[in-house]
mmCIF file of N, CA and C in Angstrom:
data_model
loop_
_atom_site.group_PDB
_atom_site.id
_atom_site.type_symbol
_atom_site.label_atom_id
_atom_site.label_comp_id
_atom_site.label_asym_id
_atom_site.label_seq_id
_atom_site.Cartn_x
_atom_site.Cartn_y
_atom_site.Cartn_z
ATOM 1 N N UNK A 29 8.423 24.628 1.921
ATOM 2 C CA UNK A 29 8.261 23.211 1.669
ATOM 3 C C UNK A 29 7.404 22.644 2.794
ATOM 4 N N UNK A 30 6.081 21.843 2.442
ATOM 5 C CA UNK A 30 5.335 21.449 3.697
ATOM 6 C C UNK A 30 5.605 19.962 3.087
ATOM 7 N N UNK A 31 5.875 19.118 4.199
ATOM 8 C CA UNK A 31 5.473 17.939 3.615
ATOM 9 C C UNK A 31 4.776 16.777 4.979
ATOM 10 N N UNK A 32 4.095 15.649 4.533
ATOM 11 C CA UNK A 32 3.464 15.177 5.296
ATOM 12 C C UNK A 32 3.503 13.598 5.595
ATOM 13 N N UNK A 33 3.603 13.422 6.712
ATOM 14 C CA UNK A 33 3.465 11.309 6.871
ATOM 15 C C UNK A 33 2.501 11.248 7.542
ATOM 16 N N UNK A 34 1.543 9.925 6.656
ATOM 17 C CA UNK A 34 0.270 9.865 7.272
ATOM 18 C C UNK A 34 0.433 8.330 7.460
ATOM 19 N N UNK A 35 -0.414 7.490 8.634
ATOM 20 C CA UNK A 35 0.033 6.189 8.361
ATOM 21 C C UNK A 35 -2.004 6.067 9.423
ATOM 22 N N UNK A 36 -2.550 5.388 7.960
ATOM 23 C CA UNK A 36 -4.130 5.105 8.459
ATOM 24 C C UNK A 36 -4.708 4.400 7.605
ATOM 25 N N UNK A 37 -5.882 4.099 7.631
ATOM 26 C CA UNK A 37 -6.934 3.312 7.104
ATOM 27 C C UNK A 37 -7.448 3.670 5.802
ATOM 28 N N UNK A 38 -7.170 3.147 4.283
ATOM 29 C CA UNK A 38 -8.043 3.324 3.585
ATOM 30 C C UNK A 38 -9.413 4.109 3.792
ATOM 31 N N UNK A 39 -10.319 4.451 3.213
ATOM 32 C CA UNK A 39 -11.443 4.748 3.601
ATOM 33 C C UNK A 39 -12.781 4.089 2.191
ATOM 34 N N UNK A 40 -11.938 4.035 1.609
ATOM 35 C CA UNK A 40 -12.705 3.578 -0.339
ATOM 36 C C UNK A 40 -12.201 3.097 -1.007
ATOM 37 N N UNK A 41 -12.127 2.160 -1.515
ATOM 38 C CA UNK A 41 -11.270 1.170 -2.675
ATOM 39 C C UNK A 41 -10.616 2.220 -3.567
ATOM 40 N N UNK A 42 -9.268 2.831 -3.826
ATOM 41 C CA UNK A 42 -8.556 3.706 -4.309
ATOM 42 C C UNK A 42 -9.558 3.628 -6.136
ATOM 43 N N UNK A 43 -9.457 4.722 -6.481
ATOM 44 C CA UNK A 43 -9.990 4.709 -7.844
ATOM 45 C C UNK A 43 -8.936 5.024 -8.849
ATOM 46 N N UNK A 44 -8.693 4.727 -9.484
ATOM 47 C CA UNK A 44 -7.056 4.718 -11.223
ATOM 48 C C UNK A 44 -7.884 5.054 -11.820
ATOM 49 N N UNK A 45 -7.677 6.263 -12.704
ATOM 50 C CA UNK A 45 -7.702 7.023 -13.509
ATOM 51 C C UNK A 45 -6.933 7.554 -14.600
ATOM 52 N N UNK A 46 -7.128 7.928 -15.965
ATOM 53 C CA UNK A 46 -5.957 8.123 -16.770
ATOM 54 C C UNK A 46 -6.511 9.940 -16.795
ATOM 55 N N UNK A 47 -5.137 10.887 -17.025
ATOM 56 C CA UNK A 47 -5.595 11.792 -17.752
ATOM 57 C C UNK A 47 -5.692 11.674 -19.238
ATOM 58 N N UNK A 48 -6.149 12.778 -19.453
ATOM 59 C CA UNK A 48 -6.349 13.092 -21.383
ATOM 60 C C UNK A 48 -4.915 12.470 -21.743
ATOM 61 N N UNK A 49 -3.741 13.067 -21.380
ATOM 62 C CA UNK A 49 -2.571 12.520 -22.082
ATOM 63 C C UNK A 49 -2.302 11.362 -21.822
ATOM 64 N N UNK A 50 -2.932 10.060 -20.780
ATOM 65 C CA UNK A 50 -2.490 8.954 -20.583
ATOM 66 C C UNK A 50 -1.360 8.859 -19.641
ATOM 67 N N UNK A 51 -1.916 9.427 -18.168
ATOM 68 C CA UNK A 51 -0.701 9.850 -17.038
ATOM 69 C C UNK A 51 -1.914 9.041 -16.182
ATOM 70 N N UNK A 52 -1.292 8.004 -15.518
ATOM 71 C CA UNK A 52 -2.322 7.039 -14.254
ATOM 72 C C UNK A 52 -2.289 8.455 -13.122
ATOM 73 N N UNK A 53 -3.279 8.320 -12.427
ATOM 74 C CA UNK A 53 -3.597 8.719 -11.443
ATOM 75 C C UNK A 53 -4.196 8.209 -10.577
ATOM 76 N N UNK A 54 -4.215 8.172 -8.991
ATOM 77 C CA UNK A 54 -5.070 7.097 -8.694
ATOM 78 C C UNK A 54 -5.285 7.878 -7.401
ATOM 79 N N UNK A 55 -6.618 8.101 -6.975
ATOM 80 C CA UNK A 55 -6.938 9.052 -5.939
ATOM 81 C C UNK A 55 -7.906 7.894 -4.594
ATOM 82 N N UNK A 56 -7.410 8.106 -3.658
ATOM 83 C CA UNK A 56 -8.651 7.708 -2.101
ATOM 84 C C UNK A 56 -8.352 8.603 -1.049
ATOM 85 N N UNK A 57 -8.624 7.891 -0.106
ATOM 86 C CA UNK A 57 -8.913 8.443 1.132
ATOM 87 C C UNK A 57 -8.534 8.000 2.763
ATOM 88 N N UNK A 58 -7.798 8.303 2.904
ATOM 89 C CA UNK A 58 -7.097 7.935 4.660
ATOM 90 C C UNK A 58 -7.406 8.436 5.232
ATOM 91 N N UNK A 59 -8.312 7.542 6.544
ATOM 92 C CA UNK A 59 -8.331 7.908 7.790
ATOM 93 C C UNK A 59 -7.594 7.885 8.973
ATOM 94 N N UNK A 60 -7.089 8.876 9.551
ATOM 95 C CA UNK A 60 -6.252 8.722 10.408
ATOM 96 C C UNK A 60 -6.795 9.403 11.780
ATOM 97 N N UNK A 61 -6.443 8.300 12.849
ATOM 98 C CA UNK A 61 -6.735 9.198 14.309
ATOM 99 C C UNK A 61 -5.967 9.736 15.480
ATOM 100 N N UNK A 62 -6.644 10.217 15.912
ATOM 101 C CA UNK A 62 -5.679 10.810 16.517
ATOM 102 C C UNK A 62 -6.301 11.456 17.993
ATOM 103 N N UNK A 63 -5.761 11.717 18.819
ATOM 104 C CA UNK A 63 -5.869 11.974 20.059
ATOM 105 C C UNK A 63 -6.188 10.736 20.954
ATOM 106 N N UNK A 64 -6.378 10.763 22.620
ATOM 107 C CA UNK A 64 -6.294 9.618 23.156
ATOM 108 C C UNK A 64 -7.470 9.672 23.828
ATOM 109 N N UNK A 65 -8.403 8.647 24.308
ATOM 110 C CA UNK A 65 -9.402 7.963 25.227
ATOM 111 C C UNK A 65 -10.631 8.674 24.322
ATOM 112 N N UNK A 66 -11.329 9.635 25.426
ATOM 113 C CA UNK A 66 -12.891 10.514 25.096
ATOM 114 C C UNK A 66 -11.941 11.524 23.780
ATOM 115 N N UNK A 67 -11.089 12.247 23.911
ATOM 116 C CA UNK A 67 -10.748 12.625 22.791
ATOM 117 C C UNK A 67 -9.817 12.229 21.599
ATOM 118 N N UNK A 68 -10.360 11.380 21.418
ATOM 119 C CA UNK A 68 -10.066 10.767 20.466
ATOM 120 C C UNK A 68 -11.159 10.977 18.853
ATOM 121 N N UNK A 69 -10.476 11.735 17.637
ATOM 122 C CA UNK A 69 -10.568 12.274 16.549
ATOM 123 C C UNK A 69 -10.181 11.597 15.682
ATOM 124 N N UNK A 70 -11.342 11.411 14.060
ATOM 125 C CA UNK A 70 -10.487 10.591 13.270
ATOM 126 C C UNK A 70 -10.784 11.752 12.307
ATOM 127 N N UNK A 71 -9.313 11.804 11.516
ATOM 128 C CA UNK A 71 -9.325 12.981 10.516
ATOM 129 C C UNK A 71 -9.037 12.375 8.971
ATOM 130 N N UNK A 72 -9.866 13.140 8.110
ATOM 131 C CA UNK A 72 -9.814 12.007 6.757
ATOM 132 C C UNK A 72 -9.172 13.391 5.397
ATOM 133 N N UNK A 73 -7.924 12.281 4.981
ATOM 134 C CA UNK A 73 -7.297 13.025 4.295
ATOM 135 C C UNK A 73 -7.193 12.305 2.650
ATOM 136 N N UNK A 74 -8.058 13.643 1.845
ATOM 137 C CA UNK A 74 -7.765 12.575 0.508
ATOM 138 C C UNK A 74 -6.464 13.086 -0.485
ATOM 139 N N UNK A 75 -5.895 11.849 -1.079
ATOM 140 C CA UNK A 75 -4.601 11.684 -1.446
ATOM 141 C C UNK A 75 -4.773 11.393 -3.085
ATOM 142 N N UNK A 76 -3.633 11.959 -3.486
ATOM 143 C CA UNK A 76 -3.371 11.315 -5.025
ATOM 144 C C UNK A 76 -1.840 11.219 -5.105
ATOM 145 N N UNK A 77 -2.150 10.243 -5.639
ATOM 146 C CA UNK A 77 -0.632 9.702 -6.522
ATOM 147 C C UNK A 77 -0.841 9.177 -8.102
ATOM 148 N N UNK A 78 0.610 9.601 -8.401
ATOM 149 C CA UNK A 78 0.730 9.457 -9.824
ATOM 150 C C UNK A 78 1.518 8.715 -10.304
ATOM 151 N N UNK A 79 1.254 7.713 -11.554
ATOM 152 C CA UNK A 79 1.796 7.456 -12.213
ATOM 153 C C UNK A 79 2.178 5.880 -12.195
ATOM 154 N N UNK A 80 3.194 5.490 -11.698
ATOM 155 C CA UNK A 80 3.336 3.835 -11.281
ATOM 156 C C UNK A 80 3.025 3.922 -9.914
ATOM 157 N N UNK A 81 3.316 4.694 -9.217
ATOM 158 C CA UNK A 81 2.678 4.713 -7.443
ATOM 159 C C UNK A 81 1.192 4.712 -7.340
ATOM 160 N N UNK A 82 0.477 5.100 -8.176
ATOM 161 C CA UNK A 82 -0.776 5.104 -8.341
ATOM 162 C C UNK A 82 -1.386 3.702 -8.844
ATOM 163 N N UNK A 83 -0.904 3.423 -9.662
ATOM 164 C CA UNK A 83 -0.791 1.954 -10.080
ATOM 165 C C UNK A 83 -0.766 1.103 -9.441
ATOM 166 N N UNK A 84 0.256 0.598 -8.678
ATOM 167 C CA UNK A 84 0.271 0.140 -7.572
ATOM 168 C C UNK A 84 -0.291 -0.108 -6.642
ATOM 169 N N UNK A 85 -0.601 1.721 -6.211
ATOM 170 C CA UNK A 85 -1.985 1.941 -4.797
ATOM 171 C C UNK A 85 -3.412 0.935 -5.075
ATOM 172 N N UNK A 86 -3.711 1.280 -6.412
ATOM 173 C CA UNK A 86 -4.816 0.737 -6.982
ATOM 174 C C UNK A 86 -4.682 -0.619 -7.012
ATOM 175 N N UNK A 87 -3.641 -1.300 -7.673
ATOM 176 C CA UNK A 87 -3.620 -2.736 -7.625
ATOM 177 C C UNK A 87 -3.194 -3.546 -6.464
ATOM 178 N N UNK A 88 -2.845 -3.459 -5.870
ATOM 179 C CA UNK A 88 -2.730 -3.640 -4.195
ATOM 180 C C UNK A 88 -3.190 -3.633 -2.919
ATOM 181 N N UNK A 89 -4.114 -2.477 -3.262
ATOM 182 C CA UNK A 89 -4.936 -2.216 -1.517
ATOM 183 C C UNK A 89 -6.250 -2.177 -1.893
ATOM 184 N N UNK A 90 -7.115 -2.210 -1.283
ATOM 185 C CA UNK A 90 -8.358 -2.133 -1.177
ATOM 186 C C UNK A 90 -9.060 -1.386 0.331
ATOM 187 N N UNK A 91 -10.160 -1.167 0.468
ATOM 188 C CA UNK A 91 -10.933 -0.223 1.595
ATOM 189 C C UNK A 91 -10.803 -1.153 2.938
ATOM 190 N N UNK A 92 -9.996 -0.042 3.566
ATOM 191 C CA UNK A 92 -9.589 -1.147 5.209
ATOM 192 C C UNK A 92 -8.537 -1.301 5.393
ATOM 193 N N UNK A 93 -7.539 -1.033 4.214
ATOM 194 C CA UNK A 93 -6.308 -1.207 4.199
ATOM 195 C C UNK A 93 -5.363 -0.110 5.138
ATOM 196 N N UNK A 94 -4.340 -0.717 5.998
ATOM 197 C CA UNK A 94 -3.316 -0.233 6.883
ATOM 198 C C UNK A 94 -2.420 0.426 5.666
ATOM 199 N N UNK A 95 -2.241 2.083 6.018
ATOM 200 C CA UNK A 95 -0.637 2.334 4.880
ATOM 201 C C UNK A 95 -0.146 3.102 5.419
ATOM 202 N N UNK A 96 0.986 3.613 4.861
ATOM 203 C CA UNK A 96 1.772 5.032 5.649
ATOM 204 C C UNK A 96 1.942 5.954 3.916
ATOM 205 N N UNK A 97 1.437 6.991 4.493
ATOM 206 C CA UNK A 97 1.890 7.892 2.927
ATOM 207 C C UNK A 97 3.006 8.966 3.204
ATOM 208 N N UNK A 98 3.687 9.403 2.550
ATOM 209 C CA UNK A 98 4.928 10.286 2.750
ATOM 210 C C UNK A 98 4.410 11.416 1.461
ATOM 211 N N UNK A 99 3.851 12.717 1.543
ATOM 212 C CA UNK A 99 4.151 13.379 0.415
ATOM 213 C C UNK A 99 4.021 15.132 0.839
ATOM 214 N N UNK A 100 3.382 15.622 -0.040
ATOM 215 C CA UNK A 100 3.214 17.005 -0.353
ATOM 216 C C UNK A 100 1.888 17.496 -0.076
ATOM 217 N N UNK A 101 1.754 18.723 0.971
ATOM 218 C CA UNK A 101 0.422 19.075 1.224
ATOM 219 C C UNK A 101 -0.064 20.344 0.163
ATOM 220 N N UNK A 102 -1.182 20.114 -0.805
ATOM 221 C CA UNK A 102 -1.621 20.800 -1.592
ATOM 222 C C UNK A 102 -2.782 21.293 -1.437
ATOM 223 N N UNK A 103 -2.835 23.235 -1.243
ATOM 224 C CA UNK A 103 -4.007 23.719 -0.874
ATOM 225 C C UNK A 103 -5.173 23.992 -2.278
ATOM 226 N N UNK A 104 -5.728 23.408 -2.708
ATOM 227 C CA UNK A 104 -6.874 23.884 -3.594
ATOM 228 C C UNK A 104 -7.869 24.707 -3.616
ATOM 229 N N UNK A 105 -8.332 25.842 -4.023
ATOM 230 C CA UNK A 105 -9.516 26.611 -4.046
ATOM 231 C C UNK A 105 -10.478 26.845 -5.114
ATOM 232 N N UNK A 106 -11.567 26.191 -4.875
ATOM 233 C CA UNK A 106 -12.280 26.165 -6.178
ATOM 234 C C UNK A 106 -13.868 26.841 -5.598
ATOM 235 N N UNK A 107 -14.997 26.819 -6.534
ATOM 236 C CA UNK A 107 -16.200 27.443 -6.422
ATOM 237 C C UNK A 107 -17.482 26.291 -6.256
ATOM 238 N N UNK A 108 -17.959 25.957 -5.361
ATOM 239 C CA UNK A 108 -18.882 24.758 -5.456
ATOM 240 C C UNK A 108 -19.880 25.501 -6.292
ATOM 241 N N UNK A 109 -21.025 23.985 -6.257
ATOM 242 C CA UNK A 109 -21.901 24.280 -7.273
ATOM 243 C C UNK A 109 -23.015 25.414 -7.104
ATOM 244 N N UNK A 110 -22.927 25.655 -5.289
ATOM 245 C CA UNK A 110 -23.678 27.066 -4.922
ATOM 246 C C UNK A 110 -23.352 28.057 -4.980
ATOM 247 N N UNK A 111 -22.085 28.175 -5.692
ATOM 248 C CA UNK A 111 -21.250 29.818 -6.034
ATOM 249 C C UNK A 111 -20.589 29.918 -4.603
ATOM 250 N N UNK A 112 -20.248 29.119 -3.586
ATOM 251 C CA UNK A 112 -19.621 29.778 -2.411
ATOM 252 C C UNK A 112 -18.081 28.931 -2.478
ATOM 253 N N UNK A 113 -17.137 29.723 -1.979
ATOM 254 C CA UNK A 113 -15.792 29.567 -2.469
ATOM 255 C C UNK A 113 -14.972 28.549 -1.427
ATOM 256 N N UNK A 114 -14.339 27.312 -1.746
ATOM 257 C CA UNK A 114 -14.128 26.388 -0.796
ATOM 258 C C UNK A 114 -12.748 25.941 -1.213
ATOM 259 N N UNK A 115 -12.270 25.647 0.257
ATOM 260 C CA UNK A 115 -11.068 25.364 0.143
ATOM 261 C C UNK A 115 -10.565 23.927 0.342
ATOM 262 N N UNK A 116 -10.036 22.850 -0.643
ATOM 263 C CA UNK A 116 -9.602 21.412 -0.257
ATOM 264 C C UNK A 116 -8.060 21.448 0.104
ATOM 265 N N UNK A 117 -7.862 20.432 1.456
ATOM 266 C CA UNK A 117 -6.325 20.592 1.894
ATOM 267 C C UNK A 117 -5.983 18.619 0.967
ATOM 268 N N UNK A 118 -5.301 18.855 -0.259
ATOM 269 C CA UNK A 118 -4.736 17.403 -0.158
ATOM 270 C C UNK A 118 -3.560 17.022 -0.153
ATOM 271 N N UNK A 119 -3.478 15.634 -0.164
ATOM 272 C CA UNK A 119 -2.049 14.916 0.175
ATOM 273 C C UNK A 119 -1.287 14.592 -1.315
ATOM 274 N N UNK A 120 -0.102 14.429 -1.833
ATOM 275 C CA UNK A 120 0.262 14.268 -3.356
ATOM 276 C C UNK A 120 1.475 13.397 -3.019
ATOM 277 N N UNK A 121 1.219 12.077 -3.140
ATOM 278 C CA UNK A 121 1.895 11.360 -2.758
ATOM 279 C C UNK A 121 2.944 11.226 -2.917
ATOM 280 N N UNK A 122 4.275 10.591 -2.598
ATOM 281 C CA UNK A 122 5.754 10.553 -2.948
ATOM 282 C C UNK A 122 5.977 9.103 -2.623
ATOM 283 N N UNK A 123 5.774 8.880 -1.827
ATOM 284 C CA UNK A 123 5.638 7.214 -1.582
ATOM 285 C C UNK A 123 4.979 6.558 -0.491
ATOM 286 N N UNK A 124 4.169 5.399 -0.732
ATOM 287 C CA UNK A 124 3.059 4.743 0.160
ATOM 288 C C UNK A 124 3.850 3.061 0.399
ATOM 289 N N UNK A 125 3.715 3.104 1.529
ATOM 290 C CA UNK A 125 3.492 1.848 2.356
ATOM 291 C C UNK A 125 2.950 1.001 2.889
ATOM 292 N N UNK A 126 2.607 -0.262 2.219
ATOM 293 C CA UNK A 126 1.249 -1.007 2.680
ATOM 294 C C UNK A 126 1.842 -1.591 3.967
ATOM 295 N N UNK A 127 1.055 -1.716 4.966
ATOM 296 C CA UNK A 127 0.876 -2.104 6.548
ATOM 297 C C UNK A 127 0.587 -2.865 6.673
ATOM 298 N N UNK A 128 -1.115 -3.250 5.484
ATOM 299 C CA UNK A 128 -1.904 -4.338 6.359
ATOM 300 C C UNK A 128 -0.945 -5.718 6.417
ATOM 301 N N UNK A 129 -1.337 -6.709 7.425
ATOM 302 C CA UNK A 129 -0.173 -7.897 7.324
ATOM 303 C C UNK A 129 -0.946 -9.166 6.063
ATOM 304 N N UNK A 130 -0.278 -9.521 6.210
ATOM 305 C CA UNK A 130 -0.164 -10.864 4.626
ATOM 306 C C UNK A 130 -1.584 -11.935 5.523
ATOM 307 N N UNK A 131 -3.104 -11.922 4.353
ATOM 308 C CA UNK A 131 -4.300 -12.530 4.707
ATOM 309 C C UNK A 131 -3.520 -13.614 3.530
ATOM 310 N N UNK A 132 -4.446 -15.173 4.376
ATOM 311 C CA UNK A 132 -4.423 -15.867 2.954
ATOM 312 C C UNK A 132 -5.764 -16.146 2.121
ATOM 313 N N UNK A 133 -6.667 -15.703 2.488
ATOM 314 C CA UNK A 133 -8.024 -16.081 1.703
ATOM 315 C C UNK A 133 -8.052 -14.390 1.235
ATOM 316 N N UNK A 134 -7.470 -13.518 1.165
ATOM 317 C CA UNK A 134 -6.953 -12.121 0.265
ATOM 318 C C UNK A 134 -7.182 -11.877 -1.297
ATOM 319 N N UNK A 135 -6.460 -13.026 -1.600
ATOM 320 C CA UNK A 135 -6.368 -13.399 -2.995
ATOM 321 C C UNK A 135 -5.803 -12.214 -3.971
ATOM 322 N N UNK A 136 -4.671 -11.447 -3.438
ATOM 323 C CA UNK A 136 -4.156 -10.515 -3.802
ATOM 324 C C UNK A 136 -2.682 -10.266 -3.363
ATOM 325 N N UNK A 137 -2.263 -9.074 -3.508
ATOM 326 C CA UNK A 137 -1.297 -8.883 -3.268
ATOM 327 C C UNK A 137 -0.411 -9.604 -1.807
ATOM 328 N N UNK A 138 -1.054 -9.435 -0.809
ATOM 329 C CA UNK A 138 -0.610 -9.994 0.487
ATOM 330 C C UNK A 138 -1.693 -11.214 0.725
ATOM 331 N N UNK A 139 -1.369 -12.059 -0.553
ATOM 332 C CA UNK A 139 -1.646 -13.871 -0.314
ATOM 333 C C UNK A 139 -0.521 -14.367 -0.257
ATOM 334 N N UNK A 140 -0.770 -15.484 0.672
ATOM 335 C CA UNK A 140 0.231 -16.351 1.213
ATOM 336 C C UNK A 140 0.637 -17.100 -0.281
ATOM 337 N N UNK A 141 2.061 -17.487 -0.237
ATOM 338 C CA UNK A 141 2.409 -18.447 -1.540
ATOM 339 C C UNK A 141 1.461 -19.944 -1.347
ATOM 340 N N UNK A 142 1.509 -20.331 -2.944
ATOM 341 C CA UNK A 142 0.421 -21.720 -2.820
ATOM 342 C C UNK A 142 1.223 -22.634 -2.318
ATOM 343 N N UNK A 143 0.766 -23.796 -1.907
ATOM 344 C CA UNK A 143 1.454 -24.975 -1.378
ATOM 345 C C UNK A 143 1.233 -25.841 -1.938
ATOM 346 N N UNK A 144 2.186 -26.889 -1.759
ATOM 347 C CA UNK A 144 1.728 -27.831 -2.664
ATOM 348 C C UNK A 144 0.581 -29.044 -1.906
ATOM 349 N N UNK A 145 -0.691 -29.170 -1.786
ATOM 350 C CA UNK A 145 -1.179 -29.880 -0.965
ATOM 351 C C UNK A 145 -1.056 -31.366 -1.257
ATOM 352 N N UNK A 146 -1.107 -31.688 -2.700
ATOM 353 C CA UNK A 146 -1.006 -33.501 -2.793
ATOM 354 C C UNK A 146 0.554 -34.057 -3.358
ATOM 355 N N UNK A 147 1.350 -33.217 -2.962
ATOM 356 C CA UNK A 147 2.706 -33.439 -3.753
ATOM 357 C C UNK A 147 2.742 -34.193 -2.858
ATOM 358 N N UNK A 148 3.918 -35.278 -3.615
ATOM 359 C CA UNK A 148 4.466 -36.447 -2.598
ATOM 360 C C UNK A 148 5.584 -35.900 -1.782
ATOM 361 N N UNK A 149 5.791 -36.542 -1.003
ATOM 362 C CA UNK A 149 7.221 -35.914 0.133
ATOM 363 C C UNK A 149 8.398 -35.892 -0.878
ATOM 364 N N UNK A 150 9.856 -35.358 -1.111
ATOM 365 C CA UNK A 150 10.593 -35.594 -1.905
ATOM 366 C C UNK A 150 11.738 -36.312 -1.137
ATOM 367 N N UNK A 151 12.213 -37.379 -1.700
ATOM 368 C CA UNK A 151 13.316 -38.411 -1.033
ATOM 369 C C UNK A 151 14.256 -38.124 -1.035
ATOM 370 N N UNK A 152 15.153 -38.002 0.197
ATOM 371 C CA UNK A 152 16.386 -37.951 0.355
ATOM 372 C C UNK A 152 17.326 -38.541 -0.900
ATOM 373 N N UNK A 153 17.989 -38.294 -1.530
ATOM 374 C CA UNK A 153 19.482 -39.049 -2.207
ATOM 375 C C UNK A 153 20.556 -40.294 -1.048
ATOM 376 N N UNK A 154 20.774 -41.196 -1.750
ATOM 377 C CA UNK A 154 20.803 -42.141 -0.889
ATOM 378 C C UNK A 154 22.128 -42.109 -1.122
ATOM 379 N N UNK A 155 22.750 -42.299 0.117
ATOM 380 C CA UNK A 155 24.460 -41.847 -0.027
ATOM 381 C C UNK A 155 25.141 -43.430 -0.633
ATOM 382 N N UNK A 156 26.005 -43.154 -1.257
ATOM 383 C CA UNK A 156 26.837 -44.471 -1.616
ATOM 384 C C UNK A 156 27.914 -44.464 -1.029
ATOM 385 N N UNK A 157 27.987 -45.652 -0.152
ATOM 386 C CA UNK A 157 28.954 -46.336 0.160
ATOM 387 C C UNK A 157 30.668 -46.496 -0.611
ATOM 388 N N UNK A 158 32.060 -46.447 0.033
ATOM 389 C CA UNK A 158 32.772 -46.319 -0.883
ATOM 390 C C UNK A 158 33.782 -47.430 0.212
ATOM 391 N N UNK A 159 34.927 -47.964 -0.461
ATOM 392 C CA UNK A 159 35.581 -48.404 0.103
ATOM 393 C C UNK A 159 36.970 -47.457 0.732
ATOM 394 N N UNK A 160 36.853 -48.226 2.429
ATOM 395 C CA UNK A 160 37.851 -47.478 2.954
ATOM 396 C C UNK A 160 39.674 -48.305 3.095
ATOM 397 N N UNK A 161 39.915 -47.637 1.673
ATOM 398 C CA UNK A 161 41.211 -48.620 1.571
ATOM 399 C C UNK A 161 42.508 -46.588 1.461
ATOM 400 N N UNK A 162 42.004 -45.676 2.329
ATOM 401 C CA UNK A 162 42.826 -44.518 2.187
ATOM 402 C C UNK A 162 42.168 -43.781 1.206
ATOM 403 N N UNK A 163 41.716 -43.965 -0.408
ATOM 404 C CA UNK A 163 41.353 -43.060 -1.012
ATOM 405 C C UNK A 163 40.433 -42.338 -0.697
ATOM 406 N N UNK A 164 40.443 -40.833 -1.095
ATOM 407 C CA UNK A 164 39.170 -40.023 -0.594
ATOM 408 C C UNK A 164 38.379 -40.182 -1.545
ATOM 409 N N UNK A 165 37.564 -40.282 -1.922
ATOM 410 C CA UNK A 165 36.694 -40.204 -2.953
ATOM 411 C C UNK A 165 36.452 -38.468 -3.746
ATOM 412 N N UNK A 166 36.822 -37.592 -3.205
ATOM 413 C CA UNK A 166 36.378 -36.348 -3.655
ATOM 414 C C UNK A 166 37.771 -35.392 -3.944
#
């Protein structure tokens, strides 16, 4: 069992995708860095998630975006288009965490709620007076 937490930078506006059978998929790219001062490395890991998590990824974040991903490291080996044999390391998501903090000119997921700008103030209820002859009123 390998599994992986990544917590970095978008790198490309996530892309949603359906397969043939109508299963969302939604694939990008995190950059994450790592090491400290002169060595300092940024390593870019591309990710997929499926299904409503993918959904989500897609409708929610955009390129630049802060996340943390939690999933499964999947080794791929396929043949590029020059016949030489290459190997992709990816991420298969289990669950993602958006970071970036709440913009209000965003106009998305992390927008501030609207306000009301020309509403009138709303007035207190004006207490009534009762006579104090012992009864409580309540």
């Amino acid at each position: 069992m390998t599994k992986v937490f990544l917590i970095g930078n978008l790198t490309r506006d996530p892309e949603l995708t359906e397969t043939a059978g109508g299963v969302s998929v939604c694939r990008f790219a995190v950059a994450v860095n790592r090491g400290f001062g002169d060595n300092r490395v940024t390593d870019f890991y591309n990710v997929t998630a499926w299904r409503k998590l993918g959904e989500t990824v897609a409708h929610f974040t955009k390129k630049g975006n802060k996340i943390a991903v939690y999933g499964d490291l999947q080794i791929r080996q396929y043949e590029a288009n020059d016949g030489t044999r290459r190997t992709s390391v990816d991420v298969v998501a289990q669950d993602v965490e958006f970071l970036t903090p709440k913009q209000q000119d965003d106009g998305g997921f992390y927008d501030a709620p609207a306000t009301q700008s020309a509403a009138a103030p709303k007035k207190k209820p004006a207490l009534e007076a009762f006579d104090d002859d012992g009864d409580i009123p309540f």
